[in-house]
XYZ file of C-alpha atoms in Angstrom:
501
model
C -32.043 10.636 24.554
C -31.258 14.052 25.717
C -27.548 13.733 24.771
C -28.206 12.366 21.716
C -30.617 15.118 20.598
C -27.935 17.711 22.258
C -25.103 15.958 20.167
C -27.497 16.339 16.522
C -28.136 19.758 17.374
C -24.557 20.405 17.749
C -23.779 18.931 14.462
C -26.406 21.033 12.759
C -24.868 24.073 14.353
C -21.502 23.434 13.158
C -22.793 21.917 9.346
C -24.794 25.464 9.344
C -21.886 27.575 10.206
C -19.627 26.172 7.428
C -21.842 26.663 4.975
C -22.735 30.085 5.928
C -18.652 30.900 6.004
C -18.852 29.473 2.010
C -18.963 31.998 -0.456
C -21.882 32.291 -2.439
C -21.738 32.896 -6.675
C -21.346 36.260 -7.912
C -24.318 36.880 -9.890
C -23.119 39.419 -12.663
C -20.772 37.737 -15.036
C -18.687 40.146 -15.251
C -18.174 39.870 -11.535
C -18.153 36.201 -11.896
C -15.129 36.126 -14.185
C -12.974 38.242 -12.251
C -13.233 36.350 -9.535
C -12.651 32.905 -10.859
C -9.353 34.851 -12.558
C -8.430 35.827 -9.019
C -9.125 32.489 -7.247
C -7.401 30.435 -9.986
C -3.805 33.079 -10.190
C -4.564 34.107 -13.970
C -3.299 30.646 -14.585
C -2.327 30.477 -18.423
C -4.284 27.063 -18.815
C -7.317 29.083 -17.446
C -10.110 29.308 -20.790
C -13.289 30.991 -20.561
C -15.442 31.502 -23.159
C -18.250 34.099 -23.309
C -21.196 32.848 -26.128
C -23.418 35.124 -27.651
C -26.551 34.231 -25.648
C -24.826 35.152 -22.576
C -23.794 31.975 -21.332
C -20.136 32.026 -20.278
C -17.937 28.504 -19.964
C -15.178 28.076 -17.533
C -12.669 25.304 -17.703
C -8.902 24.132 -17.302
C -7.405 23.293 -20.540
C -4.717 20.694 -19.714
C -7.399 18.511 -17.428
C -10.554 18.345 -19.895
C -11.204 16.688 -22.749
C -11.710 19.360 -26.209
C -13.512 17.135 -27.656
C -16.438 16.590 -25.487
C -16.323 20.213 -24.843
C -16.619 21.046 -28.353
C -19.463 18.195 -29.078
C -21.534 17.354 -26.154
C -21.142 21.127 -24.371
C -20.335 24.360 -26.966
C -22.232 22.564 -29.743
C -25.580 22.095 -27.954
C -25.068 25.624 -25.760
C -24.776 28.031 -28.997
C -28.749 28.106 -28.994
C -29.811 27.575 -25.507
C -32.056 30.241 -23.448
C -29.781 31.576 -21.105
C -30.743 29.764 -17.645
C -29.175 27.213 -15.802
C -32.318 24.971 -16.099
C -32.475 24.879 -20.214
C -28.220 24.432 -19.589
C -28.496 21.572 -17.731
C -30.875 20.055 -20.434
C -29.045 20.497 -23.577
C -25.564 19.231 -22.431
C -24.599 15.800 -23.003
C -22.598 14.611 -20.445
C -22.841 11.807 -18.254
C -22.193 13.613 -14.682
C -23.346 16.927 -14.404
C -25.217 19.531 -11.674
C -26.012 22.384 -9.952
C -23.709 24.592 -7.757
C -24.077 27.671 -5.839
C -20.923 28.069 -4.098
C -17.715 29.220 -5.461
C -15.360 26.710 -2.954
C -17.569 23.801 -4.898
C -16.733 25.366 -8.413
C -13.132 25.783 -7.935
C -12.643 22.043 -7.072
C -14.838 20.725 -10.050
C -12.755 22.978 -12.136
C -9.621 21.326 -11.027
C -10.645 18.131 -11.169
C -11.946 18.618 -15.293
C -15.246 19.950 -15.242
C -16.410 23.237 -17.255
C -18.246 25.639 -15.657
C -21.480 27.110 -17.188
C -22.661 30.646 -15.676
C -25.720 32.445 -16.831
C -25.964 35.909 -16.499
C -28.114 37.050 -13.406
C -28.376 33.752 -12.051
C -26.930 32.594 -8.532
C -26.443 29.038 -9.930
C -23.596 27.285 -11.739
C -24.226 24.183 -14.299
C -21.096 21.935 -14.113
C -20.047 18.911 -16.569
C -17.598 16.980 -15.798
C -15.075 16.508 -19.052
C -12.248 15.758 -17.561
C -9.414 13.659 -19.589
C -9.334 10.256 -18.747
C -5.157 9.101 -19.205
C -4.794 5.727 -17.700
C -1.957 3.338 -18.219
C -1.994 0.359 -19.515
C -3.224 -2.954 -17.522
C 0.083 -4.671 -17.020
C 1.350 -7.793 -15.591
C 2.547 -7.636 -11.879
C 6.147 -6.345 -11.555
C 7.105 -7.041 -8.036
C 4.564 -9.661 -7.098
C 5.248 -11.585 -10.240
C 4.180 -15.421 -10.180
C 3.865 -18.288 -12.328
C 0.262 -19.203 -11.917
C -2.752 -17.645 -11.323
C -3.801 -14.512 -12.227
C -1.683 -11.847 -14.261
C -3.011 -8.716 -13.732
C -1.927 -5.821 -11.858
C -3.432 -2.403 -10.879
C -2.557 0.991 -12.147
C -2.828 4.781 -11.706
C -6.502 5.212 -11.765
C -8.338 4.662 -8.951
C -11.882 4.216 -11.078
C -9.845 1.314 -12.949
C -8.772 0.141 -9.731
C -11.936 -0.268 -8.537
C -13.650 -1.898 -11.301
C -10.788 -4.696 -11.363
C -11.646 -5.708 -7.454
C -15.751 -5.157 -8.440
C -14.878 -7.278 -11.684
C -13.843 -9.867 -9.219
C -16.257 -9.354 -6.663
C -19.751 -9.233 -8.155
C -21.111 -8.583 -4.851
C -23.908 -6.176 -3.471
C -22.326 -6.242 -0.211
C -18.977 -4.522 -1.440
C -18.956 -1.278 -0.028
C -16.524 1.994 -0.935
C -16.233 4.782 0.695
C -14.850 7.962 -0.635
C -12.557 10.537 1.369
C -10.043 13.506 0.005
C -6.999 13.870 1.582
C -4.093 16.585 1.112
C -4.483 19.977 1.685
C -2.665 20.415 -1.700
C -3.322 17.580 -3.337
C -6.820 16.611 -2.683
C -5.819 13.038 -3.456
C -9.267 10.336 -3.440
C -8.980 7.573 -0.843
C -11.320 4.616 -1.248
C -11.942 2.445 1.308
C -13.312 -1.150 0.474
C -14.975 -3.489 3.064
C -17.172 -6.571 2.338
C -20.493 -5.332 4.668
C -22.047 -9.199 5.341
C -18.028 -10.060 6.196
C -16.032 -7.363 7.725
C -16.366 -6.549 11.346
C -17.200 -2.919 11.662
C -15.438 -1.645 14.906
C -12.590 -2.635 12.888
C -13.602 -0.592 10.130
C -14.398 2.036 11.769
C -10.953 1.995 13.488
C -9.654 2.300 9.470
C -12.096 5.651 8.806
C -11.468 7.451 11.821
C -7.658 7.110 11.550
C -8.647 8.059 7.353
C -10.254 11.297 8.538
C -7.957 12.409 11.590
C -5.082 12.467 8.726
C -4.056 16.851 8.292
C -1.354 16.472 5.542
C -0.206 19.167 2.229
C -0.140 15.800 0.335
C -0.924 12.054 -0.307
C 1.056 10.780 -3.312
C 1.104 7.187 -3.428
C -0.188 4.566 -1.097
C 3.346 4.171 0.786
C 2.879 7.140 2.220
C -0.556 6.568 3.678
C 0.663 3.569 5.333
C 2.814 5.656 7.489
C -0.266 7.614 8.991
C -2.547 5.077 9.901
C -0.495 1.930 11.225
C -0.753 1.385 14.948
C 3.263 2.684 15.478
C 5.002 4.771 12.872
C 8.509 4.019 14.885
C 8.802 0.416 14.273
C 10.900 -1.322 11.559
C 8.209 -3.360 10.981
C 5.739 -2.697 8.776
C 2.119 -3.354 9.953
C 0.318 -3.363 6.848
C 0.905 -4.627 3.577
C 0.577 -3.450 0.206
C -0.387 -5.384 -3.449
C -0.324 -4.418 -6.616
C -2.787 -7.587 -7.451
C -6.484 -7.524 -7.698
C -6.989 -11.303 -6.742
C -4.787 -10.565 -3.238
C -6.863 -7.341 -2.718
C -9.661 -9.159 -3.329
C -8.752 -12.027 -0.905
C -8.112 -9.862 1.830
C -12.001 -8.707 1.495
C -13.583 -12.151 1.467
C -11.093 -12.784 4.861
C -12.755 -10.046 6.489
C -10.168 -7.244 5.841
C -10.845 -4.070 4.642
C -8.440 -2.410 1.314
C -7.511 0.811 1.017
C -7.038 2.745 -3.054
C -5.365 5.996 -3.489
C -5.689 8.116 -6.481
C -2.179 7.600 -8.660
C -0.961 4.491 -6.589
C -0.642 0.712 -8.333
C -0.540 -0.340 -4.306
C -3.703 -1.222 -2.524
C -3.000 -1.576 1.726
C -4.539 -4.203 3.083
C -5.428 -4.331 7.058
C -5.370 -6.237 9.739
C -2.146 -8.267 8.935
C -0.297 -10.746 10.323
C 3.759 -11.054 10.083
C 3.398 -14.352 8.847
C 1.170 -13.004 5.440
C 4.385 -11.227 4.264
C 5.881 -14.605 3.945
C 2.687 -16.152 1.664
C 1.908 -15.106 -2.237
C -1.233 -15.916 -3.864
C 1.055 -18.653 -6.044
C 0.552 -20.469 -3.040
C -3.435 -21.068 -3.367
C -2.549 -22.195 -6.892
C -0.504 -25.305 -5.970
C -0.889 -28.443 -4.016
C -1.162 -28.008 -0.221
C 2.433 -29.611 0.138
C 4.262 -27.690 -2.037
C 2.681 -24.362 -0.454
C 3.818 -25.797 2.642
C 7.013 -26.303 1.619
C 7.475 -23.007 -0.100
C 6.143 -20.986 3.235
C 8.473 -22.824 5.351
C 11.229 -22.270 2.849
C 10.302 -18.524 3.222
C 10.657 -18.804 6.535
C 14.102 -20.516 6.683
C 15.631 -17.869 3.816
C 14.786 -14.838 6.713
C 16.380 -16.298 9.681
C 18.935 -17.126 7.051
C 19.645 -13.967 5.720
C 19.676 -12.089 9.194
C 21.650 -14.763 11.291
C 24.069 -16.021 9.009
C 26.877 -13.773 8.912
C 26.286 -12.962 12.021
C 27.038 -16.276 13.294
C 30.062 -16.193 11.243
C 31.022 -13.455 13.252
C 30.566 -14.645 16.428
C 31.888 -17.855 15.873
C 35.052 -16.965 14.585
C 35.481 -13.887 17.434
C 34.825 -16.159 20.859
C 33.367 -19.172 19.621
C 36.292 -21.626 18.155
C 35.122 -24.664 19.453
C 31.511 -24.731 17.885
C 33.554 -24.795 14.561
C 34.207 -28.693 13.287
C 37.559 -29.711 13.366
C 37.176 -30.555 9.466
C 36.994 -27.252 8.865
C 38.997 -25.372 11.020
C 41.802 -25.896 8.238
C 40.527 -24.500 5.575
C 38.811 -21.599 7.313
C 42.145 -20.772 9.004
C 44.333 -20.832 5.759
C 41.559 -18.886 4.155
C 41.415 -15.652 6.779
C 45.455 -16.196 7.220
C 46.154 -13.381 4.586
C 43.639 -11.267 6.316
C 44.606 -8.118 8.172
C 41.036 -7.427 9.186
C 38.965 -8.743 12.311
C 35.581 -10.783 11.200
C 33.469 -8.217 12.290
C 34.716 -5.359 9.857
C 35.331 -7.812 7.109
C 31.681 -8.929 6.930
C 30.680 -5.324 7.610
C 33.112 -4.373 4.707
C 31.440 -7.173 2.454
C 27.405 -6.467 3.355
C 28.148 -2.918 2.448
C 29.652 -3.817 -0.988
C 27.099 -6.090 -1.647
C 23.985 -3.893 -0.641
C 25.831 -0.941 -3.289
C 25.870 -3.028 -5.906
C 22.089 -4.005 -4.912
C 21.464 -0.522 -4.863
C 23.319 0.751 -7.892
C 21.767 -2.207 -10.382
C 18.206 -1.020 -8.906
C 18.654 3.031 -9.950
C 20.323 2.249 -12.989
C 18.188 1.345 -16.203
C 17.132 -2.118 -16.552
C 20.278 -3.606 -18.522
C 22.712 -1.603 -17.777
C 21.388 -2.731 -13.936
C 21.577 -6.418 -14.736
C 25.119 -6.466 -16.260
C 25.789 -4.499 -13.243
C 25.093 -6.747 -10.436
C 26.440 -9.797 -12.304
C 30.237 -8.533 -13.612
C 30.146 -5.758 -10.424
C 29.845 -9.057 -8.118
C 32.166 -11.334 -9.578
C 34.913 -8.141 -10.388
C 34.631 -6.734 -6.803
C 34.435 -10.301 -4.889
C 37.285 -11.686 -7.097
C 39.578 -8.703 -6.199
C 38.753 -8.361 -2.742
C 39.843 -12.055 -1.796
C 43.075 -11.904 -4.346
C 43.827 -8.573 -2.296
C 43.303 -9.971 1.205
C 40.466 -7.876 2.405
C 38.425 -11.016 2.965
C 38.307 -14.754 2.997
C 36.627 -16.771 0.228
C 34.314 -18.641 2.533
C 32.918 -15.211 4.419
C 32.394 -14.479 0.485
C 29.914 -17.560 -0.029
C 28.393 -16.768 3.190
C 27.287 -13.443 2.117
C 26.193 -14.326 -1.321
C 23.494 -16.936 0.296
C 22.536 -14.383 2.624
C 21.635 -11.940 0.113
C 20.386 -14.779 -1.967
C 17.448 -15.648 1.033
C 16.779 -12.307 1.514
C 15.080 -11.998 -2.347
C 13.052 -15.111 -1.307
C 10.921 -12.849 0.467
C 7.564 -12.061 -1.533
C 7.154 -8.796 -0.109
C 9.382 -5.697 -0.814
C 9.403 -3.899 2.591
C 10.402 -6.818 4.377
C 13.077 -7.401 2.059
C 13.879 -4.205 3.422
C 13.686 -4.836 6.620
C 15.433 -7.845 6.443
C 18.475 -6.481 4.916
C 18.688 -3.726 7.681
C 18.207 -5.848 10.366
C 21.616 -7.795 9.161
C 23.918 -4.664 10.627
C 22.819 -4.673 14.422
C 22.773 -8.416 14.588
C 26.474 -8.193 13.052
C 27.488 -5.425 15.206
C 26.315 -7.371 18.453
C 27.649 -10.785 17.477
C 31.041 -9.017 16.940
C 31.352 -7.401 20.787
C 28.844 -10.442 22.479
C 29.485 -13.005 20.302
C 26.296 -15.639 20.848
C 25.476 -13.549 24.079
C 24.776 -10.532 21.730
C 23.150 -12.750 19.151
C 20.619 -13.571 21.928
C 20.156 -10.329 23.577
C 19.323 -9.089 19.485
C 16.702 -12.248 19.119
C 15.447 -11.264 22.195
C 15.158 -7.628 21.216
C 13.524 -8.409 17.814
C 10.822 -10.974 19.128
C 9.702 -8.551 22.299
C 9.453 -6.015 19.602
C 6.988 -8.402 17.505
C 4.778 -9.355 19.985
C 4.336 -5.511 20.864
C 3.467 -4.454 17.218
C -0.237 -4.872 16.101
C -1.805 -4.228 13.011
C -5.007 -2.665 12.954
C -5.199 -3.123 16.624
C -5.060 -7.089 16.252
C -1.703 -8.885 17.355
C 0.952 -8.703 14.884
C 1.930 -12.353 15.219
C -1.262 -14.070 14.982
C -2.435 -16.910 15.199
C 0.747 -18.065 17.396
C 0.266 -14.954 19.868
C -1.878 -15.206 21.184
C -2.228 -18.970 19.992
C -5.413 -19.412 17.725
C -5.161 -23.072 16.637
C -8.487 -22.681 14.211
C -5.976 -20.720 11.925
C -2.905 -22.457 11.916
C -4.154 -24.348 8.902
C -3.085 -21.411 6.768
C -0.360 -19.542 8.413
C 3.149 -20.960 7.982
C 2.033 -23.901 6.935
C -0.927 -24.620 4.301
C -3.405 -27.574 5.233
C -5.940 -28.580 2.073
C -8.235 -26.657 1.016
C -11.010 -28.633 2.775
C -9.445 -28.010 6.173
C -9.263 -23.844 5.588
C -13.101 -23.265 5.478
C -12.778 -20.555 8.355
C -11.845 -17.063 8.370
C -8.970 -16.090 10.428
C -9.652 -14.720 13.961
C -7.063 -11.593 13.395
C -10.392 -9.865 11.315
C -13.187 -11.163 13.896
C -15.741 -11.882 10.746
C -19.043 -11.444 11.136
C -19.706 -14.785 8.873
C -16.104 -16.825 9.726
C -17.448 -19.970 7.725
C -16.432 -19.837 4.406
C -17.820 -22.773 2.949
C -19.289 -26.374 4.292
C -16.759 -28.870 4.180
C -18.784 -31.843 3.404
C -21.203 -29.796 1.301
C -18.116 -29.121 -0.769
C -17.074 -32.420 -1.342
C -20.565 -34.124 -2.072
């Protein structure tokens, strides 16, 4: 009890001293002006307005809204007693308050509220009439799908919001509100279901939130890189949608989301490896096609990172793993070329990843025509000049081919990176290297965790109970159970027989 009391009467010290090292209002106006001039760099965007009953308005011009100023704030000011009391009466604005500090008034200012000063008084009135420029709501563009939902978030984190509360018409949704960015002062919301979500792991989320010290948070892909569990893996821990029904998923699991002012990605925590590999098309369908489609997922990664290697490796030490069928055709293919396997394929995965790279930067058509004729030019010519052999060509055009399979755009990423090493080895090691890089990459998975639950859940540590919906997708009836990665509060979802009657 003692260090509790001790610990509250710390607080209070500290909570005192800040606001004693705030600076208070200047009382004159004339004062008053001068130093909101000062504070804000005589920006040219800077209006104040002085009316005739001594009331004086200060606001940002590019961030508020004329019209409301004009209507529901000048218009109802021009015969109002000159106190912040009869102020605060007359306007017509949804938020508004009191202030006494100038730190306060310089952020309302620059986030689109006007600023109402009366002569001789140590109080501000503040409205907020700030512009309100959202895009669009558009369909999903990297998480598109066939069924389900089509809806995708944008810009706005208030929009944001009211799509997942749209969704979730629950009392038990909670958000809570931090700034980040020195610079910036970006909003971060975090969302957490309060009957569902377990709340060590949420607090986990808010104190790694708050510890963050950065000039600025621009989009959500950069927060991601200050709160997972290890910055230096290739691996990403958490995930990222740009769809209200997946955000809203991850709540009901037990998960908590994560919105940042100007970013159409929502992070999504704990995850497991295996989620990258699953799309919300999946809930949408019969349990065997899912299944099928996850498993194809599956197959397209090892796929697209083993393949050429393989190719490598076989045709470097490994001759007699190659049918004797084919050992024709694959030698009169490579006879006109000069190049070992290794830097042919190495030659090829580079063309083919600056194609990929060129038809992304360029615009939209021009990109498209790009890949296609770049592709079939640059592949055509490089076998009729001997620089490679036409079946190393088919090999890496199905290995880039299963690497789009992958729902997710970071792994993608990954996925196409981790192609080089495994290359590289296979070429010195042959199959020895190939297993030494397997090796590597699945000690490095069952090091990473997400949120500080295991990163391959539920098959390390094996949790049987949620197998049902991991790489494989049992029906509906047999997924009534939230996942162990979250450790729910309420892990039954719904009564199975109840369901059915």
């Amino acid at each position: 009890m003692f260090f509790k009391k001790k610990k509250a009467d710390i607080l209070n010290s500290m909570n005192k001293k800040n606001l004693d090292d705030m600076e208070l209002i200047p009382v004159k106006k004339e004062d008053f002006i001068q130093r909101m001039k000062d504070l804000l760099h005589h920006s040219a965007d800077l209006h104040i307005k002085e009316l005739q009953n001594g009331l004086t308005l200060v606001y940002v011009d590019t961030i508020t809204d004329n019209k409301m100023i004009n209507e529901d704030v000048l218009a109802r000011l021009e015969d109002a007693q000159p106190t912040p009391d009869d102020a605060l009466k007359r306007i017509n604005v949804g938020s508004s308050g009191k202030l006494k500090y100038v730190e306060e008034i310089i952020d309302k200012i620059l986030k689109g509220s006007v600023i109402i000063h009366s002569d001789g008084y140590p109080i501000i009135v503040e409205a907020a009439v700030g512009t309100q420029e959202n895009r669009s709501l558009t369909r999903p563009e990297n998480e598109s799908q066939v069924l389900g939902p089509q809806l995708a978030f944008n810009e706005s984190l208030a929009t944001n919001i009211s799509l997942i509360r749209r969704y979730l018409t629950n009392p038990n949704l909670c958000n809570e509100s931090f700034t980040l960015g020195k610079q910036t002062n970006s909003g971060i919301s975090l969302l957490y279901l309060k009957d569902i979500a377990d709340e060590e792991m949420v607090e986990r989320m808010r104190k790694r939130i708050q510890k963050i010290d950065v000039d600025s948070i621009l989009d959500s892909s950069t927060l991601v890189q200050l709160v997972e569990d290890n910055s230096l893996a290739i691996f990403p821990q958490l995930l990222m949608t740009e769809r209200p029904d997946r955000a809203c998923a991850w709540l009901l699991n037990g998960k908590v989301a994560v919105l940042v002012d100007g970013s159409v990605q929502v992070i999504g925590a704990p995850l497991s490896f295996f989620e990258f590999f699953q799309s919300m098309e999946d809930e949408s369908v019969r349990w065997q096609i899912a299944t099928f489609l996850r498993l194809l997922r599956i197959f397209s990664m090892i796929v697209s990172i083993f393949f050429t290697a393989i190719y490598v490796a076989a045709l470097t030490f490994h001759y007699e793993i190659i049918p004797q069928t084919l050992l024709i055709p694959l030698g009169e293919s490579r006879s006109l070329v000069p190049f070992p396997p290794i830097f042919e394929a190495l030659l090829l995965e580079i063309m083919i990843e600056l194609l990929r790279e060129a038809g992304a930067r360029l615009p939209t058509k021009v990109g498209q025509t790009m890949g296609i004729v770049g592709g079939i030019v640059v592949g055509t010519a490089a076998v009729d000049a001997g620089f490679t052999s036409n079946i190393l060509i088919i090999i890496i055009a199905v290995s880039a081919l299963a690497s789009f399979t992958t729902p997710n755009y970071m792994m993608g990423n990954v996925i196409r990176i981790l192609r080089f090493p495994l290359i590289l080895l296979a070429g010195f090691w042959g199959f020895y290297g190939l297993m030494i890089g397997f090796c590597f990459l699945l000690i490095h998975l069952i090091k990473q965790e997400s949120l500080g639950t295991p990163f391959l859940a539920p098959f390390y540590p094996p949790r049987f109970s949620d197998w049902p919906d991991s790489i494989i997708r049992f029906p509906l009836a047999w997924t009534n159970k939230r996942p162990h990665l979250t450790r729910p509060r309420d892990r039954i979802k719904f009564q199975t027989r109840k369901s059915k009657e």
